[in-house]
CSV table of C-alpha atoms and ligand atoms in Angstrom, one decimal:
chain,number,residue,atom,x,y,z
A,1,UNK,CA,55.2,107.5,114.4
A,2,UNK,CA,53.9,110.4,112.5
A,3,UNK,CA,50.3,109.9,113.8
A,4,UNK,CA,49.0,110.9,117.1
A,5,UNK,CA,46.6,109.0,119.4
A,6,UNK,CA,43.0,110.2,119.0
A,7,UNK,CA,42.1,113.0,121.4
A,8,UNK,CA,38.8,113.4,123.4
A,9,UNK,CA,36.6,116.3,122.5
A,10,UNK,CA,37.8,118.3,125.5
A,11,UNK,CA,41.5,117.7,124.5
A,12,UNK,CA,40.6,118.7,120.9
A,13,UNK,CA,38.5,121.8,121.5
A,14,UNK,CA,39.9,123.0,124.9
A,15,UNK,CA,37.7,123.5,128.0
A,16,UNK,CA,35.4,126.1,126.4
A,17,UNK,CA,32.0,124.7,125.2
A,18,UNK,CA,31.2,124.7,121.5
A,19,UNK,CA,27.8,125.0,119.9
A,20,UNK,CA,26.3,124.3,116.6
A,21,UNK,CA,27.3,127.1,114.0
A,22,UNK,CA,23.8,127.6,112.8
A,23,UNK,CA,20.4,128.6,114.3
A,24,UNK,CA,17.0,127.0,113.7
A,25,UNK,CA,14.8,128.8,111.2
A,26,UNK,CA,12.0,126.2,110.7
A,27,UNK,CA,11.0,123.3,112.9
A,28,UNK,CA,9.5,119.9,112.3
A,29,UNK,CA,7.5,118.5,115.2
A,30,UNK,CA,8.6,115.0,116.5
A,31,UNK,CA,6.3,112.2,117.3
A,32,UNK,CA,6.1,111.0,120.9
A,33,UNK,CA,4.7,107.6,121.2
A,34,UNK,CA,3.8,105.1,124.0
A,35,UNK,CA,5.6,101.7,124.5
A,36,UNK,CA,2.5,99.9,123.4
A,37,UNK,CA,2.3,101.8,120.2
A,38,UNK,CA,6.0,101.1,119.6
A,39,UNK,CA,5.5,97.4,120.3
A,40,UNK,CA,2.8,97.2,117.7
A,41,UNK,CA,4.8,99.2,115.1
A,42,UNK,CA,7.8,97.0,115.7
A,43,UNK,CA,5.9,93.8,115.3
A,44,UNK,CA,4.4,95.1,112.0
A,45,UNK,CA,7.8,96.0,110.8
A,46,UNK,CA,9.0,92.5,111.4
A,47,UNK,CA,11.6,93.9,114.0
A,48,UNK,CA,13.4,95.7,111.2
A,49,UNK,CA,13.9,99.4,111.7
A,50,UNK,CA,14.0,99.9,107.9
A,51,UNK,CA,10.3,98.8,107.8
A,52,UNK,CA,9.0,101.3,110.4
A,53,UNK,CA,7.0,104.2,109.3
A,54,UNK,CA,8.9,107.4,110.0
A,55,UNK,CA,5.9,108.9,111.8
A,56,UNK,CA,6.2,106.2,114.4
A,57,UNK,CA,9.9,107.4,115.1
A,58,UNK,CA,10.9,109.9,117.7
A,59,UNK,CA,14.6,110.6,117.1
A,60,UNK,CA,15.7,109.1,113.7
A,61,UNK,CA,19.3,107.9,113.7
A,62,UNK,CA,18.8,105.2,111.0
A,63,UNK,CA,21.1,107.0,108.7
A,64,UNK,CA,22.9,110.2,107.8
A,65,UNK,CA,22.0,109.6,104.1
A,66,UNK,CA,19.7,112.2,102.7
A,67,UNK,CA,18.6,113.3,106.2
A,68,UNK,CA,20.7,116.5,106.4
A,69,UNK,CA,19.0,119.9,107.0
A,70,UNK,CA,19.6,122.1,104.0
A,71,UNK,CA,20.7,125.6,104.6
A,72,UNK,CA,18.8,128.8,103.7
A,73,UNK,CA,21.2,129.2,100.8
A,74,UNK,CA,20.3,125.7,99.5
A,75,UNK,CA,16.6,126.2,99.8
A,76,UNK,CA,17.0,129.5,97.9
A,77,UNK,CA,19.1,127.7,95.3
A,78,UNK,CA,16.2,125.3,94.6
A,79,UNK,CA,14.4,128.3,93.2
A,80,UNK,CA,17.1,128.8,90.6
A,81,UNK,CA,16.6,125.3,89.2
A,82,UNK,CA,17.0,125.3,85.4
A,83,UNK,CA,14.9,122.3,84.4
A,84,UNK,CA,15.9,122.2,80.8
A,85,UNK,CA,16.4,118.5,79.5
A,86,UNK,CA,19.9,119.2,78.3
A,87,UNK,CA,22.6,121.6,79.4
A,88,UNK,CA,21.0,122.9,82.6
A,89,UNK,CA,23.1,125.7,84.0
A,90,UNK,CA,22.9,124.0,87.5
A,91,UNK,CA,24.9,121.1,86.0
A,92,UNK,CA,27.7,123.5,85.1
A,93,UNK,CA,27.6,125.0,88.7
A,94,UNK,CA,27.8,121.4,90.1
A,95,UNK,CA,30.7,120.5,87.7
A,96,UNK,CA,32.6,123.5,88.7
A,97,UNK,CA,32.0,123.0,92.5
A,98,UNK,CA,33.3,119.3,92.2
A,99,UNK,CA,36.3,120.3,90.1
A,100,UNK,CA,37.1,123.1,92.5
A,101,UNK,CA,36.8,121.3,95.8
A,102,UNK,CA,37.7,117.7,94.9
A,103,UNK,CA,40.1,118.4,92.0
A,104,UNK,CA,39.0,115.8,89.5
A,105,UNK,CA,38.6,116.7,85.7
A,106,UNK,CA,35.4,115.1,84.4
A,107,UNK,CA,32.0,114.8,86.2
A,108,UNK,CA,29.1,112.6,85.6
A,109,UNK,CA,25.9,113.2,87.8
A,110,UNK,CA,23.9,110.3,89.1
A,111,UNK,CA,20.7,110.0,91.2
A,112,UNK,CA,22.7,108.8,94.3
A,113,UNK,CA,25.7,106.8,95.4
A,114,UNK,CA,24.7,103.4,94.1
A,115,UNK,CA,23.8,104.8,90.7
A,116,UNK,CA,27.5,105.9,90.5
A,117,UNK,CA,28.7,102.6,91.9
A,118,UNK,CA,26.7,100.7,89.2
A,119,UNK,CA,28.1,102.7,86.4
A,120,UNK,CA,31.8,102.6,87.5
A,121,UNK,CA,31.6,98.8,88.3
A,122,UNK,CA,30.1,98.0,84.9
A,123,UNK,CA,32.6,100.3,83.1
A,124,UNK,CA,35.8,98.9,84.6
A,125,UNK,CA,35.4,95.5,86.2
A,126,UNK,CA,36.0,92.4,84.0
A,127,UNK,CA,34.5,89.1,85.1
A,128,UNK,CA,36.7,87.3,87.7
A,129,UNK,CA,38.7,90.3,88.5
A,130,UNK,CA,39.7,91.0,92.1
A,131,UNK,CA,38.6,94.2,93.7
A,132,UNK,CA,40.6,94.9,96.9
A,133,UNK,CA,39.0,97.4,99.3
A,134,UNK,CA,39.4,98.8,102.8
A,135,UNK,CA,36.4,96.8,104.1
A,136,UNK,CA,33.2,96.2,102.2
A,137,UNK,CA,30.3,98.5,101.9
A,138,UNK,CA,26.9,96.9,101.2
A,139,UNK,CA,26.0,98.5,98.0
A,140,UNK,CA,29.5,99.0,96.8
A,141,UNK,CA,30.4,95.3,97.1
A,142,UNK,CA,27.1,94.2,95.6
A,143,UNK,CA,27.7,96.3,92.4
A,144,UNK,CA,31.3,95.0,92.2
A,145,UNK,CA,30.0,91.4,92.5
A,146,UNK,CA,27.1,92.0,90.0
A,147,UNK,CA,29.8,93.3,87.5
A,148,UNK,CA,31.6,90.0,87.9
A,149,UNK,CA,34.2,91.3,90.4
A,150,UNK,CA,35.5,89.5,93.6
A,151,UNK,CA,35.9,91.7,96.6
A,152,UNK,CA,38.8,91.1,98.9
A,153,UNK,CA,39.2,93.0,102.2
A,154,UNK,CA,42.6,94.7,102.6
A,155,UNK,CA,41.9,96.9,105.6
A,156,UNK,CA,44.3,96.7,108.5
A,157,UNK,CA,43.5,94.0,111.1
A,158,UNK,CA,42.9,96.6,113.8
A,159,UNK,CA,39.8,97.7,112.0
A,160,UNK,CA,38.1,94.4,112.9
A,161,UNK,CA,38.7,95.0,116.6
A,162,UNK,CA,36.1,97.4,118.1
A,163,UNK,CA,38.3,98.3,121.1
A,164,UNK,CA,41.6,98.9,119.2
A,165,UNK,CA,42.5,102.6,119.4
A,166,UNK,CA,44.5,102.9,116.2
A,167,UNK,CA,43.9,106.5,115.0
A,168,UNK,CA,43.6,105.5,111.3
A,169,UNK,CA,41.6,102.2,111.4
A,170,UNK,CA,40.5,102.8,107.8
A,171,UNK,CA,44.1,102.4,106.5
A,172,UNK,CA,44.8,99.8,103.7
A,173,UNK,CA,47.3,97.0,104.7
A,174,UNK,CA,49.8,97.3,101.9
A,175,UNK,CA,51.2,93.9,102.6
A,176,UNK,CA,47.7,92.4,101.9
A,177,UNK,CA,47.6,94.4,98.6
A,178,UNK,CA,51.0,93.1,97.7
A,179,UNK,CA,50.1,89.5,98.3
A,180,UNK,CA,47.0,89.8,96.1
A,181,UNK,CA,49.2,91.3,93.4
A,182,UNK,CA,51.7,88.4,93.7
A,183,UNK,CA,49.0,85.8,93.8
A,184,UNK,CA,46.7,87.1,90.9
A,185,UNK,CA,48.9,89.4,89.0
A,186,UNK,CA,48.2,93.2,88.6
A,187,UNK,CA,46.2,92.7,85.4
A,188,UNK,CA,43.6,90.7,87.3
A,189,UNK,CA,43.0,93.5,89.8
A,190,UNK,CA,40.2,95.9,88.6
A,191,UNK,CA,41.2,98.7,90.9
A,192,UNK,CA,41.7,99.4,94.5
A,193,UNK,CA,38.5,100.5,96.2
A,194,UNK,CA,39.3,103.0,98.9
A,195,UNK,CA,36.7,104.6,101.2
A,196,UNK,CA,37.3,107.6,103.4
A,197,UNK,CA,35.9,107.3,106.0
A,198,UNK,CA,35.1,103.5,106.3
A,199,UNK,CA,31.4,103.2,107.2
A,200,UNK,CA,31.3,99.6,108.2
A,201,UNK,CA,34.5,99.9,110.4
A,202,UNK,CA,32.7,102.6,112.5
A,203,UNK,CA,33.3,105.7,110.4
A,204,UNK,CA,37.2,105.2,110.7
A,205,UNK,CA,39.6,107.4,108.7
A,206,UNK,CA,42.4,106.6,106.4
A,207,UNK,CA,45.5,108.7,106.8
A,208,UNK,CA,47.3,110.8,104.2
A,209,UNK,CA,50.5,108.8,104.7
A,210,UNK,CA,48.6,105.6,103.9
A,211,UNK,CA,47.0,106.9,100.7
A,212,UNK,CA,50.4,108.2,99.5
A,213,UNK,CA,52.0,104.9,100.2
A,214,UNK,CA,49.3,103.1,98.4
A,215,UNK,CA,49.6,105.4,95.4
A,216,UNK,CA,53.3,104.6,95.3
A,217,UNK,CA,52.7,100.8,95.4
A,218,UNK,CA,49.9,101.0,92.7
A,219,UNK,CA,52.1,103.1,90.5
A,220,UNK,CA,54.7,100.4,90.4
A,221,UNK,CA,52.1,97.9,88.9
A,222,UNK,CA,49.9,100.4,87.0
A,223,UNK,CA,46.8,99.7,89.3
A,224,UNK,CA,44.2,102.5,89.6
A,225,UNK,CA,42.9,103.8,92.9
A,226,UNK,CA,39.1,104.7,93.0
A,227,UNK,CA,37.8,106.6,96.0
A,228,UNK,CA,34.4,106.3,97.7
A,229,UNK,CA,34.3,110.1,98.7
A,230,UNK,CA,30.9,109.7,100.5
A,231,UNK,CA,32.4,110.9,103.8
A,232,UNK,CA,35.7,112.3,102.7
A,233,UNK,CA,35.2,115.7,104.5
A,234,UNK,CA,34.9,113.9,107.8
A,235,UNK,CA,38.0,111.9,106.9
A,236,UNK,CA,39.9,115.1,106.2
A,237,UNK,CA,38.8,116.3,109.7
A,238,UNK,CA,40.5,113.3,111.3
A,239,UNK,CA,43.6,113.9,109.3
A,240,UNK,CA,43.7,117.6,110.5
A,241,UNK,CA,43.3,116.5,114.1
A,242,UNK,CA,45.6,113.4,114.2
A,243,UNK,CA,48.2,113.4,111.5
A,244,UNK,CA,51.4,115.3,111.8
A,245,UNK,CA,51.8,118.3,109.4
A,246,UNK,CA,48.0,118.8,108.9
A,247,UNK,CA,46.9,120.7,112.0
A,248,UNK,CA,47.2,124.1,110.1
A,249,UNK,CA,45.7,123.0,106.9
A,250,UNK,CA,42.1,123.6,106.0
A,251,UNK,CA,39.6,120.9,105.3
A,252,UNK,CA,39.5,122.1,101.7
A,253,UNK,CA,43.3,121.7,101.3
A,254,UNK,CA,43.3,118.3,102.9
A,255,UNK,CA,40.5,117.0,100.6
A,256,UNK,CA,42.1,118.4,97.6
A,257,UNK,CA,45.5,116.6,98.4
A,258,UNK,CA,43.9,113.3,99.3
A,259,UNK,CA,42.0,113.1,96.2
A,260,UNK,CA,45.1,114.0,94.1
A,261,UNK,CA,46.5,110.5,95.1
A,262,UNK,CA,43.4,108.8,93.5
A,263,UNK,CA,42.3,108.3,89.9
A,264,UNK,CA,38.6,108.8,90.2
A,265,UNK,CA,35.8,109.0,92.8
A,266,UNK,CA,32.1,108.0,93.3
A,267,UNK,CA,29.9,109.9,95.7
A,268,UNK,CA,26.7,109.6,97.6
A,269,UNK,CA,26.1,113.3,97.9
A,270,UNK,CA,23.3,112.4,100.4
A,271,UNK,CA,25.9,112.4,103.0
A,272,UNK,CA,28.8,115.0,103.1
A,273,UNK,CA,27.3,117.1,100.3
A,274,UNK,CA,24.3,118.0,102.5
A,275,UNK,CA,21.5,117.2,100.1
A,276,UNK,CA,18.5,114.9,100.3
A,277,UNK,CA,19.2,113.2,97.0
A,278,UNK,CA,22.1,113.1,94.5
A,279,UNK,CA,25.4,111.6,93.7
A,280,UNK,CA,28.2,111.9,91.1
A,281,UNK,CA,31.2,110.3,89.5
A,282,UNK,CA,34.4,112.3,88.9
A,283,UNK,CA,37.4,111.0,87.0
A,284,UNK,CA,40.7,112.2,85.4
A,285,UNK,CA,40.8,109.8,82.5
A,286,UNK,CA,39.0,110.9,79.4
A,287,UNK,CA,38.4,107.4,78.0
A,288,UNK,CA,36.7,106.3,81.3
A,289,UNK,CA,34.7,109.5,81.2
A,290,UNK,CA,33.5,108.6,77.7
A,291,UNK,CA,32.4,105.1,78.9
A,292,UNK,CA,30.7,106.5,81.9
A,293,UNK,CA,28.9,109.1,79.8
A,294,UNK,CA,27.7,106.4,77.5
A,295,UNK,CA,26.4,104.3,80.4
A,296,UNK,CA,24.7,107.2,82.4
A,297,UNK,CA,22.2,107.8,79.5
A,298,UNK,CA,21.2,104.1,79.6
A,299,UNK,CA,20.6,103.9,83.4
A,300,UNK,CA,20.3,107.3,84.9
A,301,UNK,CA,19.5,110.1,82.4
A,302,UNK,CA,21.3,112.5,80.2
A,303,UNK,CA,24.9,113.3,81.2
A,304,UNK,CA,24.0,116.7,82.3
A,305,UNK,CA,21.3,115.7,84.8
A,306,UNK,CA,21.9,112.0,85.7
A,307,UNK,CA,18.5,111.4,87.2
A,308,UNK,CA,18.4,114.6,89.1
A,309,UNK,CA,16.3,117.8,88.7
A,310,UNK,CA,18.3,121.0,88.0
A,311,UNK,CA,17.3,122.3,91.4
A,312,UNK,CA,18.8,119.1,93.0
A,313,UNK,CA,22.1,119.9,91.3
A,314,UNK,CA,22.1,123.6,92.4
A,315,UNK,CA,21.4,122.5,96.1
A,316,UNK,CA,24.3,120.0,95.7
A,317,UNK,CA,26.7,122.6,94.4
A,318,UNK,CA,25.9,124.9,97.4
A,319,UNK,CA,26.1,121.9,99.7
A,320,UNK,CA,29.6,121.0,98.4
A,321,UNK,CA,30.8,124.6,99.2
A,322,UNK,CA,29.2,124.5,102.7
A,323,UNK,CA,30.5,121.0,103.4
A,324,UNK,CA,34.3,122.1,103.4
A,325,UNK,CA,33.7,124.8,106.0
A,326,UNK,CA,36.0,124.0,108.9
A,327,UNK,CA,33.3,125.2,111.5
A,328,UNK,CA,30.7,123.0,109.9
A,329,UNK,CA,32.8,119.8,110.1
A,330,UNK,CA,34.1,120.6,113.6
A,331,UNK,CA,30.6,120.7,114.9
A,332,UNK,CA,29.3,117.8,112.8
A,333,UNK,CA,31.9,115.5,114.1
A,334,UNK,CA,31.9,117.2,117.5
A,335,UNK,CA,28.3,116.2,118.0
A,336,UNK,CA,29.1,112.6,117.3
A,337,UNK,CA,32.1,112.7,119.7
A,338,UNK,CA,29.8,114.3,122.4
A,339,UNK,CA,27.4,111.3,122.2
A,340,UNK,CA,30.2,108.8,122.2
A,341,UNK,CA,32.0,110.2,125.1
A,342,UNK,CA,28.9,110.3,127.2
A,343,UNK,CA,28.4,106.6,126.4
A,344,UNK,CA,32.0,105.6,127.1
A,345,UNK,CA,31.8,107.5,130.5
A,346,UNK,CA,28.9,105.0,131.5
A,347,UNK,CA,30.9,102.0,130.4
A,348,UNK,CA,28.8,101.2,127.3
A,349,UNK,CA,30.7,99.3,124.7
A,350,UNK,CA,31.1,101.2,121.5
A,351,UNK,CA,33.6,101.2,118.6
A,352,UNK,CA,36.7,103.3,119.3
A,353,UNK,CA,38.0,105.6,118.3
A,354,UNK,CA,34.7,107.4,117.9
A,355,UNK,CA,34.0,107.8,114.2
A,356,UNK,CA,32.9,110.6,112.0
A,357,UNK,CA,29.3,110.1,111.3
A,358,UNK,CA,27.9,107.6,113.9
A,359,UNK,CA,28.3,105.8,117.2
A,360,UNK,CA,28.5,102.1,116.6
A,361,UNK,CA,27.3,100.1,119.7
A,362,UNK,CA,29.2,96.8,120.0
A,363,UNK,CA,26.2,94.4,120.0
A,364,UNK,CA,28.5,91.3,120.7
A,365,UNK,CA,29.6,93.0,123.9
A,366,UNK,CA,26.1,94.1,124.8
A,367,UNK,CA,24.7,90.6,124.4
A,368,UNK,CA,27.4,88.0,125.0
A,369,UNK,CA,24.7,85.4,125.5
A,370,UNK,CA,23.4,85.7,122.0
A,371,UNK,CA,24.9,83.7,119.1
A,372,UNK,CA,25.6,85.8,115.9
A,373,UNK,CA,22.8,83.9,114.1
A,374,UNK,CA,20.4,85.2,116.8
A,375,UNK,CA,21.2,88.7,115.3
A,376,UNK,CA,22.5,90.7,118.4
A,377,UNK,CA,22.7,93.9,116.5
A,378,UNK,CA,19.3,93.6,115.0
A,379,UNK,CA,18.0,92.8,118.4
A,380,UNK,CA,19.7,95.8,120.0
A,381,UNK,CA,18.2,98.2,117.3
A,382,UNK,CA,14.7,96.7,118.0
A,383,UNK,CA,15.2,97.1,121.9
A,384,UNK,CA,16.3,100.8,121.5
A,385,UNK,CA,13.2,101.6,119.4
A,386,UNK,CA,11.0,99.8,121.8
A,387,UNK,CA,12.5,101.7,124.8
A,388,UNK,CA,12.3,105.2,123.4
A,389,UNK,CA,11.3,105.4,119.8
A,390,UNK,CA,14.9,106.0,118.6
A,391,UNK,CA,15.6,104.4,115.3
A,392,UNK,CA,19.1,102.9,114.7
A,393,UNK,CA,20.4,100.5,112.0
A,394,UNK,CA,21.9,96.9,112.2
A,395,UNK,CA,25.5,96.8,110.8
A,396,UNK,CA,26.4,93.2,111.5
A,397,UNK,CA,25.5,89.7,110.1
A,398,UNK,CA,22.3,90.8,108.5
A,399,UNK,CA,24.0,93.7,106.6
A,400,UNK,CA,27.0,91.4,105.6
A,401,UNK,CA,24.6,89.1,103.6
A,402,UNK,CA,25.7,85.7,102.1
A,403,UNK,CA,28.7,84.5,100.3
A,404,UNK,CA,27.5,84.1,96.7
A,405,UNK,CA,29.7,81.0,96.3
A,406,UNK,CA,28.7,79.0,99.4
A,407,UNK,CA,25.3,80.5,100.1
A,408,UNK,CA,26.2,80.7,103.8
A,409,UNK,CA,26.0,83.8,105.9
A,410,UNK,CA,29.1,86.0,106.0
A,411,UNK,CA,30.1,86.1,109.7
A,412,UNK,CA,31.6,89.6,110.1
A,413,UNK,CA,33.8,90.2,113.1
A,414,UNK,CA,32.0,93.4,113.8
A,415,UNK,CA,28.5,93.0,115.0
A,416,UNK,CA,27.3,96.7,115.4
A,417,UNK,CA,24.2,98.7,115.8
A,418,UNK,CA,24.7,102.1,114.3
A,419,UNK,CA,23.4,105.5,115.8
A,420,UNK,CA,23.8,107.6,112.8
A,421,UNK,CA,23.8,111.4,113.2
A,422,UNK,CA,22.2,113.4,110.5
A,423,UNK,CA,23.9,116.6,109.7
A,424,UNK,CA,22.6,119.9,111.2
A,425,UNK,CA,19.3,118.2,112.3
A,426,UNK,CA,19.5,117.3,116.0
A,427,UNK,CA,20.9,119.3,119.0
A,428,UNK,CA,23.0,118.3,121.9
A,429,UNK,CA,19.8,117.8,124.0
A,430,UNK,CA,18.7,115.1,121.6
A,431,UNK,CA,22.1,113.4,122.1
A,432,UNK,CA,21.5,113.4,125.9
A,433,UNK,CA,18.2,111.7,125.4
A,434,UNK,CA,19.7,109.1,123.0
A,435,UNK,CA,22.5,108.4,125.5
A,436,UNK,CA,20.0,107.8,128.3
A,437,UNK,CA,17.9,105.4,126.2
A,438,UNK,CA,21.0,103.4,125.3
A,439,UNK,CA,21.9,103.2,128.9
A,440,UNK,CA,18.4,101.9,129.8
A,441,UNK,CA,18.7,99.2,127.1
A,442,UNK,CA,22.2,98.3,128.3
A,443,UNK,CA,21.0,97.9,131.9
A,444,UNK,CA,18.3,95.5,130.8
A,445,UNK,CA,20.7,93.5,128.5
A,446,UNK,CA,20.9,90.3,130.5
A,447,UNK,CA,17.3,89.3,130.0
A,448,UNK,CA,17.0,90.3,126.3
A,449,UNK,CA,16.2,87.5,123.8
A,450,UNK,CA,17.4,87.3,120.2
A,451,UNK,CA,15.6,87.2,116.9
A,452,UNK,CA,14.9,84.6,114.1
A,453,UNK,CA,14.9,85.7,110.4
A,454,UNK,CA,11.5,84.7,108.8
A,455,UNK,CA,11.9,86.4,105.5
A,456,UNK,CA,15.0,87.1,103.5
A,457,UNK,CA,15.2,89.0,100.3
A,458,UNK,CA,17.8,88.0,97.6
A,459,UNK,CA,19.7,91.4,97.6
A,460,UNK,CA,20.8,93.8,100.3
A,461,UNK,CA,18.7,91.7,102.8
A,462,UNK,CA,19.0,94.2,105.6
A,463,UNK,CA,16.6,96.6,103.9
A,464,UNK,CA,13.6,94.3,103.9
A,465,UNK,CA,14.3,91.2,106.0
A,466,UNK,CA,11.7,90.2,108.6
A,467,UNK,CA,12.2,88.7,112.1
A,468,UNK,CA,10.3,87.4,115.0
A,469,UNK,CA,11.4,87.1,118.7
A,470,UNK,CA,13.0,83.9,119.8
B,501,LIG,N1,25.1,104.5,102.9
B,501,LIG,C1,24.1,104.5,105.0
B,501,LIG,O1,23.1,104.6,105.7
B,501,LIG,C2,22.6,104.5,102.9
B,501,LIG,C3,21.8,103.3,103.3
B,501,LIG,S1,22.5,101.8,103.6
B,501,LIG,C4,23.0,101.2,102.0
B,501,LIG,O2,25.3,104.4,105.4
B,501,LIG,C5,29.0,104.6,101.3
B,501,LIG,C6,30.2,104.6,102.0
B,501,LIG,C7,27.8,104.6,101.8
B,501,LIG,C8,26.6,104.6,100.9
B,501,LIG,C9,25.3,104.6,101.6
B,501,LIG,C10,26.7,104.4,99.6
B,501,LIG,C11,25.6,104.3,98.6
B,501,LIG,C12,28.0,104.3,99.1
B,501,LIG,N2,29.1,104.4,99.9
B,501,LIG,O3,22.7,105.4,99.5
B,501,LIG,O4,23.1,104.9,97.1
B,501,LIG,O5,27.6,104.9,103.1
B,501,LIG,O6,23.4,107.2,97.9
B,501,LIG,O7,25.0,105.5,98.6
B,501,LIG,C13,24.0,104.5,103.5
B,501,LIG,P1,23.5,105.7,98.2
């Protein structure tokens, strides 16, 4: 077995302490509220943490999307924004940074990840085609479905078991891909949709060996592989730590090699690329590039700004360069591991191995007395906010949505509440406070009641659904 079992942070980093490789230059005060204030805010928000006002939140772990702290270089870069309608110099800086770090040939900027997902789905998916993927992501699958595609999950079975310690739970099961090819024919597969890391599985990585093997299989049938590169830097860190032959390679080398086994990528730059807004598409095929360049002017903006200001593209170009720094990734993932290991030491059920961007609390194990339609993960997010003002996000039955064919809920095996760690924002002391709050909610778990959904939007319901207590 070329892959090693995941190590704890102590094993990975030795006995010496580590610290964030940055110091704080500017501070943003946090709101401290009373339980009565939080109860009122929660009721007004329909027990949905997306509907809370951020000024009512103490530590905000809703998402790592667009919530990073930019560096002094990035803030300085904003002043270099060239806001020309066409041909902004910041676009060419961004284009060069993506080509240099990720290795793709042609770049199309978009306002954020789902803008990129929309364009690529419309460009390549024909009605009725299958889109196999290593677990669904909410916006990704929706755009694939809106373009007429049918998503099929081809992640390894271990990914659906929160306690399974497989070091690469984001891996694609090649047998599942082969059976889809055998059943539908290669021509009825739009492309393989591969994410590194896999958000809904708990931020789990895919190995280099697996993407290489997938490439070989796809080459046999002429099937393309498109990468969701949103958290690829974190994926590269896990390859460096866990996969034989990569310990001495830099994050930059690993990212470049991984991307070389794929044909194109889309990106929510709001995560790994350390900016508050932005996204992009990167492809190697000229014809596909032409199609995307045609579509971007319809939906996003000219092909040299894609819905972004020049200054946003400059900040992104700098963020891309900073995001491959080995010290940055080590402390980014190190902070997530720190929180997770503290929770594990208190016996709190979380998805293991600990992932790259978040701790995923296992809400089914928290609340075994709640049925899935009583929304255990949504309940847990509400309880955590009530206890301490910490905002987290549901990643279970609400996020999964409904099967467009039957209209019934999807019932995902994973019913999780995500504590997502923004990059370069919080300190280890914040992580201690979060861990203690989770412990308090865990200790009160037996008397906790579930929720009932009273308002359900048509698309991506988790953003705006409303609930009441049962
Ligand atoms: N992810 C997250 O919090 C943003 C809100 S939830 C939809 O995890 C992947 C792997 C993502 C992702 C967003 C997008 C969409 C694509 N792929 O939010 O549109 O995690 O920039 O990116 C969120 P945008």
